Structures are given as C-alpha cells and as structure tokens.
mmCIF file of N, CA and C in Angstrom:
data_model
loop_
_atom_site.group_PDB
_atom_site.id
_atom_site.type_symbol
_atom_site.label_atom_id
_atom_site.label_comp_id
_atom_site.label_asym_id
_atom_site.label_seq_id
_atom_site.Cartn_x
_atom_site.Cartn_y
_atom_site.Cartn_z
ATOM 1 N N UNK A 5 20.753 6.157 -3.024
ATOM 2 C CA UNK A 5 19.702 5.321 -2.463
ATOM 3 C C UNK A 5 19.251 4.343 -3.540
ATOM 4 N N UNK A 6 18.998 3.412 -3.169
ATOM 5 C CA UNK A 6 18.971 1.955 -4.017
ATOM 6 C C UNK A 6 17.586 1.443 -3.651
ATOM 7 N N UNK A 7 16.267 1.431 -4.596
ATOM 8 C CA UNK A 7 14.940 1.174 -4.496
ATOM 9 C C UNK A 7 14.540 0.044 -5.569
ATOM 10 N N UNK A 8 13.618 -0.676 -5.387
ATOM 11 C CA UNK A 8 13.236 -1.703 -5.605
ATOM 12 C C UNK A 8 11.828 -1.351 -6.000
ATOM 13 N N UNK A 9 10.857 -1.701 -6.903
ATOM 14 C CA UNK A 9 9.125 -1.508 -6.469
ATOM 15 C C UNK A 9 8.539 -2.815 -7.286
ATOM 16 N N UNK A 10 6.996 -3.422 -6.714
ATOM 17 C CA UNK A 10 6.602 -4.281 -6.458
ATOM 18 C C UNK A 10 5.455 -3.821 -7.337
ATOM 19 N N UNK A 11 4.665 -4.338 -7.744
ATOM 20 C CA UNK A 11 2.830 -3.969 -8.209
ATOM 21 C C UNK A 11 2.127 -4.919 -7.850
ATOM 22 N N UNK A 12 1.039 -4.601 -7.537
ATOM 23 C CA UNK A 12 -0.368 -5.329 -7.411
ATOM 24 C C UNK A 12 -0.984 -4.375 -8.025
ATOM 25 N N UNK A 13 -2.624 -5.366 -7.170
ATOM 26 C CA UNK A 13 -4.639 -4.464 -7.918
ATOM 27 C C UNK A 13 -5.139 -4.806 -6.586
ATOM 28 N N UNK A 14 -5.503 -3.605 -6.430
ATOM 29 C CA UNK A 14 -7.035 -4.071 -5.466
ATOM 30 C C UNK A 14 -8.169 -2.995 -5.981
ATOM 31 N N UNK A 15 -9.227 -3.684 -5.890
ATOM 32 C CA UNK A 15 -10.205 -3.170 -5.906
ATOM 33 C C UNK A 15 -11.443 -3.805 -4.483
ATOM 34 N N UNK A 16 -11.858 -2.109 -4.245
ATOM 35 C CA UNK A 16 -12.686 -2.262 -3.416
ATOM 36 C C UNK A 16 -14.247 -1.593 -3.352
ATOM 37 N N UNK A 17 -14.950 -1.761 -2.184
ATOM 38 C CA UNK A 17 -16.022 -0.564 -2.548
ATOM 39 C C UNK A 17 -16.180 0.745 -1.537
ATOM 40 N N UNK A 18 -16.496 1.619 -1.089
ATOM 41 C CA UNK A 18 -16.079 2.597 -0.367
ATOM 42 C C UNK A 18 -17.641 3.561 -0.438
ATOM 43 N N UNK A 19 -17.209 4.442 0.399
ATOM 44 C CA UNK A 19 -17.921 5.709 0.316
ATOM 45 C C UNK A 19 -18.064 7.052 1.392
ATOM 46 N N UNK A 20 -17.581 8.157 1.259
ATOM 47 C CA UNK A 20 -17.490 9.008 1.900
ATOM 48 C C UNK A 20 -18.073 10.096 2.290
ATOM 49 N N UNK A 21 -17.679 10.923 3.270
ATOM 50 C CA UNK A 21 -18.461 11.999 4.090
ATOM 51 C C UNK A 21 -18.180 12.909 3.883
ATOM 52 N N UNK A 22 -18.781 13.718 3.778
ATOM 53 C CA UNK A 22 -18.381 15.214 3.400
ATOM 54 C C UNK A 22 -18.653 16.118 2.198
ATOM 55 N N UNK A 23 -19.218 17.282 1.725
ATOM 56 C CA UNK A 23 -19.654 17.581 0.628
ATOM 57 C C UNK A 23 -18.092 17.557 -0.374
ATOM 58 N N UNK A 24 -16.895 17.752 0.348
ATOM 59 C CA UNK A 24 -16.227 17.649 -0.716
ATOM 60 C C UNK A 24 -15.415 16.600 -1.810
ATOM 61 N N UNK A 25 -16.593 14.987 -1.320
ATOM 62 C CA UNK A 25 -16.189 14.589 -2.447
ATOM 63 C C UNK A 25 -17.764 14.352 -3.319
ATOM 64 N N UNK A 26 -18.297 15.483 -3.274
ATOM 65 C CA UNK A 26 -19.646 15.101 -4.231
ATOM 66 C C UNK A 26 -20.035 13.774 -4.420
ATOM 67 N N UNK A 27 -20.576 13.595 -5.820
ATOM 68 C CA UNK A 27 -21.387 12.306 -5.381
ATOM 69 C C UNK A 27 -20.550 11.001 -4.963
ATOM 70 N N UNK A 28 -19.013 11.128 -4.558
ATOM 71 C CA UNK A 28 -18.678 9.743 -3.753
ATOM 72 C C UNK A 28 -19.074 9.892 -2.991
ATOM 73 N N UNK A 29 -19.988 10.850 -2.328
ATOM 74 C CA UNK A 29 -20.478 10.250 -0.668
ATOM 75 C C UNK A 29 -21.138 8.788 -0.947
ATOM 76 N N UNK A 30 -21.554 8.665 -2.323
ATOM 77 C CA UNK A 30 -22.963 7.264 -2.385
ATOM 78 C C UNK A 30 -21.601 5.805 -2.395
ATOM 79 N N UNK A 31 -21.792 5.253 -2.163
ATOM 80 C CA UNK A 31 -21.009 3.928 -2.372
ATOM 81 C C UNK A 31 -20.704 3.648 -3.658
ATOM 82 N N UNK A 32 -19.074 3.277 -3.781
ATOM 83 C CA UNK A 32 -18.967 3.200 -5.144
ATOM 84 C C UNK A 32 -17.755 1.988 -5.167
ATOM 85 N N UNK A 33 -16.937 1.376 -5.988
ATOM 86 C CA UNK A 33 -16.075 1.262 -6.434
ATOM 87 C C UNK A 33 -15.013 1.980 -7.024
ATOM 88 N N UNK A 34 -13.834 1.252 -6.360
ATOM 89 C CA UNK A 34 -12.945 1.662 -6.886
ATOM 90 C C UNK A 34 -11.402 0.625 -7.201
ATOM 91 N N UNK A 35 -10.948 1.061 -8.116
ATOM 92 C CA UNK A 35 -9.346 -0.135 -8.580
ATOM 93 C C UNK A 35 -8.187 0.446 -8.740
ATOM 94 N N UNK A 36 -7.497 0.137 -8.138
ATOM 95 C CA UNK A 36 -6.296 1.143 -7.682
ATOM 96 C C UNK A 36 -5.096 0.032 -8.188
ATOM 97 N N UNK A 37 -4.180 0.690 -9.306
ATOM 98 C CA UNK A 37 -3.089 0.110 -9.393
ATOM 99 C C UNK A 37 -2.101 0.101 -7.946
ATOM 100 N N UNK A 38 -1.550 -0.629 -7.484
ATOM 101 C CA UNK A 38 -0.536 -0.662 -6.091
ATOM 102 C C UNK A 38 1.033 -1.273 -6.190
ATOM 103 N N UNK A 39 1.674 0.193 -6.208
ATOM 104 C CA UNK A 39 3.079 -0.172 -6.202
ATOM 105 C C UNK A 39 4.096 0.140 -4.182
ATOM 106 N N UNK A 40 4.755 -0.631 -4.301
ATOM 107 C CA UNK A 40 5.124 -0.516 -3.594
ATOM 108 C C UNK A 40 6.730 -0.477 -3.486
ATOM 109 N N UNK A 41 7.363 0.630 -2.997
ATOM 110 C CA UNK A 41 8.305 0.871 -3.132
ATOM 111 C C UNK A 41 9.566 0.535 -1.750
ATOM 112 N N UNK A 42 10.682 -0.195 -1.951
ATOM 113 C CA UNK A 42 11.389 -0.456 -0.900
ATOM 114 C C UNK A 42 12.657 0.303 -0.991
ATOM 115 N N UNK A 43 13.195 0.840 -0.298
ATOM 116 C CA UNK A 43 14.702 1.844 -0.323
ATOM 117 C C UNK A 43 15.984 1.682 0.927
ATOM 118 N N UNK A 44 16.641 1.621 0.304
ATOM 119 C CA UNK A 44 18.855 1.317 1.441
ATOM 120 C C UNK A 44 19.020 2.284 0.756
ATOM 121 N N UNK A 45 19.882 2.370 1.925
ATOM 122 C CA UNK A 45 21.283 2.995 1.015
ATOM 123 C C UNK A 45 22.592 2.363 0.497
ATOM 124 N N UNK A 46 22.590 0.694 0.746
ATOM 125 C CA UNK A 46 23.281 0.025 0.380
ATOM 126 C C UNK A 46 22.945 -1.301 0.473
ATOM 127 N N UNK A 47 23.362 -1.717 -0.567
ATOM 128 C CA UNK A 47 22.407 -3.314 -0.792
ATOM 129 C C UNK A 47 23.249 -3.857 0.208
ATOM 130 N N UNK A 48 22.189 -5.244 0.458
ATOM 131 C CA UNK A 48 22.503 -6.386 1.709
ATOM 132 C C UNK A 48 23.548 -7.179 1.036
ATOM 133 N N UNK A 49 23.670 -7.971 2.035
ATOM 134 C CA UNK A 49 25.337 -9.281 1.466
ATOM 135 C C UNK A 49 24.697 -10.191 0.340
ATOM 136 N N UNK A 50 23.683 -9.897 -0.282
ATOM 137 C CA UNK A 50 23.333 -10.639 -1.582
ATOM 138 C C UNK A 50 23.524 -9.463 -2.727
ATOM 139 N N UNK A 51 23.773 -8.259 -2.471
ATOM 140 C CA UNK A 51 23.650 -7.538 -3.712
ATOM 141 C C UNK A 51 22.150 -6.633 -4.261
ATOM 142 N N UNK A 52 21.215 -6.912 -3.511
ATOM 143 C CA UNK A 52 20.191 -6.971 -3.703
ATOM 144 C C UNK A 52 19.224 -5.489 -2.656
ATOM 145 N N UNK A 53 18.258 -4.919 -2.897
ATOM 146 C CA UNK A 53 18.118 -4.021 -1.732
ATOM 147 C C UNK A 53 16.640 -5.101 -0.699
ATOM 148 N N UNK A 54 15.624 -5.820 -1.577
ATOM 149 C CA UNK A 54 15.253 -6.908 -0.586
ATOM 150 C C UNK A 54 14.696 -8.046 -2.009
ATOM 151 N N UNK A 55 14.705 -8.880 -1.276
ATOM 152 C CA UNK A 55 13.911 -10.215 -2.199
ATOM 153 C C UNK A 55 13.049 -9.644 -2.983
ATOM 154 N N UNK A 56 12.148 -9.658 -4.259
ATOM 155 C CA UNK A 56 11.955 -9.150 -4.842
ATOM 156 C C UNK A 56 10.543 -10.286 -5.119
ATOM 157 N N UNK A 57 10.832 -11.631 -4.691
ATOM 158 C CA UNK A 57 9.918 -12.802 -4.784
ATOM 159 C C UNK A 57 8.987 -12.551 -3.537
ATOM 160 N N UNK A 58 9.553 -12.021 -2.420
ATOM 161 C CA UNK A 58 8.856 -11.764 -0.461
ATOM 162 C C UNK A 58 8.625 -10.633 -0.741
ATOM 163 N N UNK A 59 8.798 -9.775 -1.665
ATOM 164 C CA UNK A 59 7.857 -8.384 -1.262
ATOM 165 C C UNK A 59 6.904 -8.445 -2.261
ATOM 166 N N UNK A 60 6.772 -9.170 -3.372
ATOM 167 C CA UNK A 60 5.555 -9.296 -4.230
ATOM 168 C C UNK A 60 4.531 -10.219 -2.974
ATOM 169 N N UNK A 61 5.243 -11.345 -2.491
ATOM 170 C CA UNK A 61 4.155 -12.043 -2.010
ATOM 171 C C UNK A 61 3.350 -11.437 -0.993
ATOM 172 N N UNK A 62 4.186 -10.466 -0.572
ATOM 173 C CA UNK A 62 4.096 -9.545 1.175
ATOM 174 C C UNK A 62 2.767 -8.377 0.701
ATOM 175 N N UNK A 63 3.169 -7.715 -0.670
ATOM 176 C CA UNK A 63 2.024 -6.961 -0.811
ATOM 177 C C UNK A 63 1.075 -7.653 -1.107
ATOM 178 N N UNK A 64 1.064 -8.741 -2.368
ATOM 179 C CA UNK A 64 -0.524 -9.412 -2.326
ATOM 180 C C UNK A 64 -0.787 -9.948 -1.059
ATOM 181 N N UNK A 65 -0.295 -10.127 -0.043
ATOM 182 C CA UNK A 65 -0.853 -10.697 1.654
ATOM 183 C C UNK A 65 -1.838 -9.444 1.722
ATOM 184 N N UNK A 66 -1.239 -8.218 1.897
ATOM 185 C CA UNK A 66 -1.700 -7.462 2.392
ATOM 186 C C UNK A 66 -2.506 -6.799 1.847
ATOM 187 N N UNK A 67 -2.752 -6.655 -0.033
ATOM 188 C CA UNK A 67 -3.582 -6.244 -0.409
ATOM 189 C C UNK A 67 -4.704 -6.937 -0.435
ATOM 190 N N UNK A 68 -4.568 -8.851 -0.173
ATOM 191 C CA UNK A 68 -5.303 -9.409 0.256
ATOM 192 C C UNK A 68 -6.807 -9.232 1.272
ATOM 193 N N UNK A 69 -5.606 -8.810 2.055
ATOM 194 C CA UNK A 69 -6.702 -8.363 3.243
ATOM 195 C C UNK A 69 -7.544 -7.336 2.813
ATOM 196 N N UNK A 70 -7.580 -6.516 2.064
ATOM 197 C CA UNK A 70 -8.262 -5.267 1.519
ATOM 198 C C UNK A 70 -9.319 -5.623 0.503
ATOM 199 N N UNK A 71 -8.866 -6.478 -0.388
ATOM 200 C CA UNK A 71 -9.373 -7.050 -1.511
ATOM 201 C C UNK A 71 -10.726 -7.788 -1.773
ATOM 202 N N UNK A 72 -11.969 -6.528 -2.740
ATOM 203 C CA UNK A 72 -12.944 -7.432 -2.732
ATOM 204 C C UNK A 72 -14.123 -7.014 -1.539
ATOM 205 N N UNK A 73 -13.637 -6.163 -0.678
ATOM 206 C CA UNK A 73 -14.552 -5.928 0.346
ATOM 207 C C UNK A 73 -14.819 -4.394 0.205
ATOM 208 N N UNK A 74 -16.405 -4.543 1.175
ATOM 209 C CA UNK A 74 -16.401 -2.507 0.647
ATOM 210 C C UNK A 74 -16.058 -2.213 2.597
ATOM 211 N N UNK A 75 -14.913 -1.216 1.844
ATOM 212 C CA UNK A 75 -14.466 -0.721 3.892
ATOM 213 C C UNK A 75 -15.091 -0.059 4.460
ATOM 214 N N UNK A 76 -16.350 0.332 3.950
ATOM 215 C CA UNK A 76 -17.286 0.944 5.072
ATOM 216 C C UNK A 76 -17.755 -0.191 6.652
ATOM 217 N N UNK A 77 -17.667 -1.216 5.528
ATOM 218 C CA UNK A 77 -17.913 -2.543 6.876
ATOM 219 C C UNK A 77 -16.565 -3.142 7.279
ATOM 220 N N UNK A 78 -15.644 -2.356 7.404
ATOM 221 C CA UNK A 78 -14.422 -2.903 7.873
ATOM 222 C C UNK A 78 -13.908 -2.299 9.077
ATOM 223 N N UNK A 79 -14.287 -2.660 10.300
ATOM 224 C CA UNK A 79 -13.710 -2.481 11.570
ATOM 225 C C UNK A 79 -12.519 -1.055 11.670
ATOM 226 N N UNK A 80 -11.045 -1.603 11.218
ATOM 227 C CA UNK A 80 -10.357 -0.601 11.073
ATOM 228 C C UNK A 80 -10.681 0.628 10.736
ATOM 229 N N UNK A 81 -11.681 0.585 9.220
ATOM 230 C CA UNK A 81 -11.882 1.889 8.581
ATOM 231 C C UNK A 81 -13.144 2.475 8.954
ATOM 232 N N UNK A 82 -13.716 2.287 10.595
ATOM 233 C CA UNK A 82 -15.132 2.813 11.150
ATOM 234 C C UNK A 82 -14.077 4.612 11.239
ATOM 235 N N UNK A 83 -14.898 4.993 10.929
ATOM 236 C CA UNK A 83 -14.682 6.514 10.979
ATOM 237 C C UNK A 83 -13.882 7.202 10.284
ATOM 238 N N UNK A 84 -13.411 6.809 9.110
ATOM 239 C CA UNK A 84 -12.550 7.535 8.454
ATOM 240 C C UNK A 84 -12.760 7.553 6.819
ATOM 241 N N UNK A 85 -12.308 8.429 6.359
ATOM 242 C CA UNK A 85 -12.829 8.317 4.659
ATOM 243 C C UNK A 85 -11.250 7.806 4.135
ATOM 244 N N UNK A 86 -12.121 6.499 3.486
ATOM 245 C CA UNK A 86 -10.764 5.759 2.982
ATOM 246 C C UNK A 86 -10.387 6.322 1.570
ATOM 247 N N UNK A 87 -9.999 7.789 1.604
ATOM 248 C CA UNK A 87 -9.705 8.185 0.502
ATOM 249 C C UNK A 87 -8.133 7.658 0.197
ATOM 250 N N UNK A 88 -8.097 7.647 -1.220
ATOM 251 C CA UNK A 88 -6.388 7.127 -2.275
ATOM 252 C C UNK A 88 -5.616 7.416 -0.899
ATOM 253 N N UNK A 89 -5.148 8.430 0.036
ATOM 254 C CA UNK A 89 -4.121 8.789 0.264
ATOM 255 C C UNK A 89 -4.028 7.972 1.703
ATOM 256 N N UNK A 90 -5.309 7.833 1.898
ATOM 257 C CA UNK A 90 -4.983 7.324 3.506
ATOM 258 C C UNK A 90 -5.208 5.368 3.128
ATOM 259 N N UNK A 91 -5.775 5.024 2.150
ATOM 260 C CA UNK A 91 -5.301 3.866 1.745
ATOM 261 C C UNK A 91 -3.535 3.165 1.344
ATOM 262 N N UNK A 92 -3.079 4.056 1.112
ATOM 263 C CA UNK A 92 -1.988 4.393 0.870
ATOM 264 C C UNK A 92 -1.275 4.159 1.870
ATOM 265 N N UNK A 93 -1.270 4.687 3.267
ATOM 266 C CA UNK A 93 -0.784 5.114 4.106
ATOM 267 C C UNK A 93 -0.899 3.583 5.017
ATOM 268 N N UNK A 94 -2.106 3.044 5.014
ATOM 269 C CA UNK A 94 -2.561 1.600 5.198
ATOM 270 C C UNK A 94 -2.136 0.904 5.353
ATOM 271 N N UNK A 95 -1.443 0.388 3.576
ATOM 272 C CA UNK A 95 -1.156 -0.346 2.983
ATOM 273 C C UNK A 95 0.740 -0.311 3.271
ATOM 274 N N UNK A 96 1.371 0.859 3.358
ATOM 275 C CA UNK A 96 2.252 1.452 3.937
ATOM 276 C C UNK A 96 2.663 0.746 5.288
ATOM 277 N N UNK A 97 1.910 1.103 5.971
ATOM 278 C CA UNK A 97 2.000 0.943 7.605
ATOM 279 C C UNK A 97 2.227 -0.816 7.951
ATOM 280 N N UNK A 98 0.879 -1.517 7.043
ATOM 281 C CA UNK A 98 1.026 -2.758 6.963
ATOM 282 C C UNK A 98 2.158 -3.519 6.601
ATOM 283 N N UNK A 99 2.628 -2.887 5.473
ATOM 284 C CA UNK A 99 4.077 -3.296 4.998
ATOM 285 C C UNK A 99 5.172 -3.256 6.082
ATOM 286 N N UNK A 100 5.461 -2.432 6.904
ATOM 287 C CA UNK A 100 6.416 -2.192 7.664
ATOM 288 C C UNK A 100 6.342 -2.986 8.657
ATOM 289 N N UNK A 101 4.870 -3.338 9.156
ATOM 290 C CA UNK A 101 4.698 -4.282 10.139
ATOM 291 C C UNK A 101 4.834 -5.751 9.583
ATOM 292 N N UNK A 102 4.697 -6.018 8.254
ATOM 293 C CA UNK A 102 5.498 -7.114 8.328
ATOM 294 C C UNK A 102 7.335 -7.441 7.806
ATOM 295 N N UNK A 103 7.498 -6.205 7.594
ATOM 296 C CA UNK A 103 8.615 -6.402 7.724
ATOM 297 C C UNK A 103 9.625 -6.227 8.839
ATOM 298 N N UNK A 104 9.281 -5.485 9.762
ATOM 299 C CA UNK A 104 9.452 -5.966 11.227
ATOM 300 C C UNK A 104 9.365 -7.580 11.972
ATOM 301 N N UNK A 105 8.399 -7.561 11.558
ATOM 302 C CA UNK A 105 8.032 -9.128 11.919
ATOM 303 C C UNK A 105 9.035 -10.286 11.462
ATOM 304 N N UNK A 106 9.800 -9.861 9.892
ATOM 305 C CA UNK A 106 10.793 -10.997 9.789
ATOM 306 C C UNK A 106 10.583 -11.092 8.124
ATOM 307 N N UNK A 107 8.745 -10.697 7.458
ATOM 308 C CA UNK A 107 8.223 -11.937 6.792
ATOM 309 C C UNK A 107 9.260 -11.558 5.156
ATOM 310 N N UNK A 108 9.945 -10.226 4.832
ATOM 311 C CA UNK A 108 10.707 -10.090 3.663
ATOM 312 C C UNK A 108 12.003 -10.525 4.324
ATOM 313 N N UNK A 109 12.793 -10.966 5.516
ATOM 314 C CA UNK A 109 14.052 -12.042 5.406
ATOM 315 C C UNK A 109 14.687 -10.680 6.559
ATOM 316 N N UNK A 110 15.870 -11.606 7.292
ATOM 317 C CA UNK A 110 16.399 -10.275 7.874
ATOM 318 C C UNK A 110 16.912 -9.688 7.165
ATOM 319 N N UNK A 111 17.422 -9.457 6.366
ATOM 320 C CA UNK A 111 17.961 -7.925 5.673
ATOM 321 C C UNK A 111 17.465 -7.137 5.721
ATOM 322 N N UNK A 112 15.747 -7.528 5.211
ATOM 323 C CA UNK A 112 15.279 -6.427 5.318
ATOM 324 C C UNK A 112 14.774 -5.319 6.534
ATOM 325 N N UNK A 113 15.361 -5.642 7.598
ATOM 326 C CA UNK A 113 15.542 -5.241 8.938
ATOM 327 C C UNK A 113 15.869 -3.867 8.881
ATOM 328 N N UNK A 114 17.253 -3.698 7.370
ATOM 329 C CA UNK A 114 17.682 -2.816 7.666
ATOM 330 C C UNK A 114 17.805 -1.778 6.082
ATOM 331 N N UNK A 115 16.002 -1.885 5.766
ATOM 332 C CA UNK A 115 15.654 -0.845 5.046
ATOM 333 C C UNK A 115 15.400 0.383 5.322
ATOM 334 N N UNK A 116 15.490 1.325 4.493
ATOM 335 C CA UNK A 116 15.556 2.553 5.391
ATOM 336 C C UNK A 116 14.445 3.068 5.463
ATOM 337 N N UNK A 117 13.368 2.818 3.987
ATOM 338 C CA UNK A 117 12.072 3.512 4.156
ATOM 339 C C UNK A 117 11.477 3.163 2.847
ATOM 340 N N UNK A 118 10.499 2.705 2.578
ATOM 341 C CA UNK A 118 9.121 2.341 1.846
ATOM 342 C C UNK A 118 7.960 3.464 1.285
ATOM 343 N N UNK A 119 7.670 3.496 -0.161
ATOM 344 C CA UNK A 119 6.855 4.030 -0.336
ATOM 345 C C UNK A 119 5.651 3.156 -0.963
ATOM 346 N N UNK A 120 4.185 3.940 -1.196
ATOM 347 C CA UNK A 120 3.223 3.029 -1.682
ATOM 348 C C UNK A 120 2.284 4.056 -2.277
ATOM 349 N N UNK A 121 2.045 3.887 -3.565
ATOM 350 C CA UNK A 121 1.454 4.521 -4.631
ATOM 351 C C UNK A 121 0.242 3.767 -5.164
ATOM 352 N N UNK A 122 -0.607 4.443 -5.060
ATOM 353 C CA UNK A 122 -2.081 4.350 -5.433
ATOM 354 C C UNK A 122 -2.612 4.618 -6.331
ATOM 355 N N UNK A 123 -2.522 4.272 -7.402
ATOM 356 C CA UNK A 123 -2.892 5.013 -8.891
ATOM 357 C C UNK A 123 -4.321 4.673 -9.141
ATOM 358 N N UNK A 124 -5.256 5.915 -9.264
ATOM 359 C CA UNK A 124 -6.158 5.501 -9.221
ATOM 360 C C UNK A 124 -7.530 5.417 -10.552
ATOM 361 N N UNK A 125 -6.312 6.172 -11.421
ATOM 362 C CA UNK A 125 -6.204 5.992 -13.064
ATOM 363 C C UNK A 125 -5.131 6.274 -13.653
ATOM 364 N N UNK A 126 -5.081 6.662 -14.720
ATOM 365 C CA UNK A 126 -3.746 6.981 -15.626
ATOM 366 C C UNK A 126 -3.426 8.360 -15.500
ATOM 367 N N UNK A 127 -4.335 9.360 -14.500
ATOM 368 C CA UNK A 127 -4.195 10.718 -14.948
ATOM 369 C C UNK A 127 -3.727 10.953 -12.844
ATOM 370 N N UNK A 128 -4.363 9.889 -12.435
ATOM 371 C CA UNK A 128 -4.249 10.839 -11.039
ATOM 372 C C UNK A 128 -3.717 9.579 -10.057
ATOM 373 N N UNK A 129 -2.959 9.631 -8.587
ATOM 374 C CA UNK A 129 -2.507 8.750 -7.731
ATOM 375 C C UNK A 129 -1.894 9.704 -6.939
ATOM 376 N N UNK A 130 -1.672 8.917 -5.730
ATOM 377 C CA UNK A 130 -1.298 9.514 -4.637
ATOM 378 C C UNK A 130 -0.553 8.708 -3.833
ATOM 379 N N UNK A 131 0.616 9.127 -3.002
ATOM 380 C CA UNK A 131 1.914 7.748 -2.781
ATOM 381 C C UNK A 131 1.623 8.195 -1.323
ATOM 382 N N UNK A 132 2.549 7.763 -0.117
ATOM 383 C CA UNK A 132 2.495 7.972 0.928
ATOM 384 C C UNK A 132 4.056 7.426 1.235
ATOM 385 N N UNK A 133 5.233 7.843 1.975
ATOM 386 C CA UNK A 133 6.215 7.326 2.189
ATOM 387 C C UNK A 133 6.563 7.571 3.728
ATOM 388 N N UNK A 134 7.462 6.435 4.052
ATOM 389 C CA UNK A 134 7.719 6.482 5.696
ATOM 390 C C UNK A 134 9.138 5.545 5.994
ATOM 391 N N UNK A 135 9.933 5.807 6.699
ATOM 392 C CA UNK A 135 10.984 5.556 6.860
ATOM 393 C C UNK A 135 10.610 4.166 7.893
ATOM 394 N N UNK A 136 11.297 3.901 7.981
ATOM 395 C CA UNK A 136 12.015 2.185 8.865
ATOM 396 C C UNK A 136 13.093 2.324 9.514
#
C-alpha cells in the first residue's frame, strides 16, 4: 500500500459535557496539528498515489471551514462533544466528500482509504481512518 500525508493547523474553541472531561466542560481552546493521510494500492498513470499540491489545498479548504471558530456555535456540532477523535472523523468524512466530488483530480476516484490525525500535543493524538 502506497500513502501519501499532507499537514495543516487548526485551532479552535470548544467545550464539553460530561464529568469525564473535568474542567474542559468550561470553554477552552484548542490547536491541533492535522495530517492527513491518502492510500492505493497502486499508483495512478502519473506514478504518483494523488497530487500532493490538491490535497494540501483540499485540507486547508476544509480545515478552513473549522478554523478560528468555537464549535459550540456551529450548527453541525449542536449536540456532540467535539472531542480530538470525532474531529478527526470530521475532517475525514469531509475529505472523502471532496474527493468524490472530483476536487483532488480523477485518479483520485480510485483511492482506497484516507486517514486523519489530530495531534493534539507532542505526547497525545488520535487518527480516525476510512476506506473509499
């Protein structure tokens, strides 16, 4: 299997429910290194497993959208604790939908599956992976 990965930053502000994340229930910040991982099992008729220029631009689109805002006031994220893993999963999901759509080139039509890693310091992160 032949993988590719991408980086960004987002930082956002957040805050959650439940005694078990102690005091993040209060609103806080947070900055999450963001890699994103693309995987074939055999590169396309360029040699390549996808553009490497369209999936940098594809994740800052999408980390775009995330970026800078606190997701408690974000429509999508009404009811859910946007903890590392389900941000992850997000950011994930988003990816696939635009690569469905066309926006990393057709080749990448025929990736097999994407991962996306959330680092949320140097000691701790959490990835999420899903096939195509």
């Amino acid at each position: 299997m032949f993988s590719i990965t991408v980086r960004d930053h987002l930082m956002v502000a957040h805050s959650f429910r439940g005694a078990v994340f102690g005091p993040a229930q209060r609103l806080h910040g947070a900055t999450f290194i963001v890699d994103a991982t693309f995987r074939r099992a055999e590169l396309d008729a360029d040699n390549i497993v996808v553009d490497i220029g369209l999936a940098t631009q594809e994740l800052g689109a999408v980390i775009g959208e995330l970026n800078y805002r606190n997701l408690d006031d974000e429509p999508d994220f009404a009811g859910i604790n946007t903890s590392t893993e389900a941000l992850a999963k997000v950011i994930a999901d988003r990816l696939a939908d635009r690569i469905e759509a066309g926006n990393f080139g057709a080749s990448a039509r025929e990736l097999a599956g994407l991962s996306v890693t959330l680092h949320e310091s140097h000691i701790a992160w959490a990835t999420y992976e899903r096939t195509l």
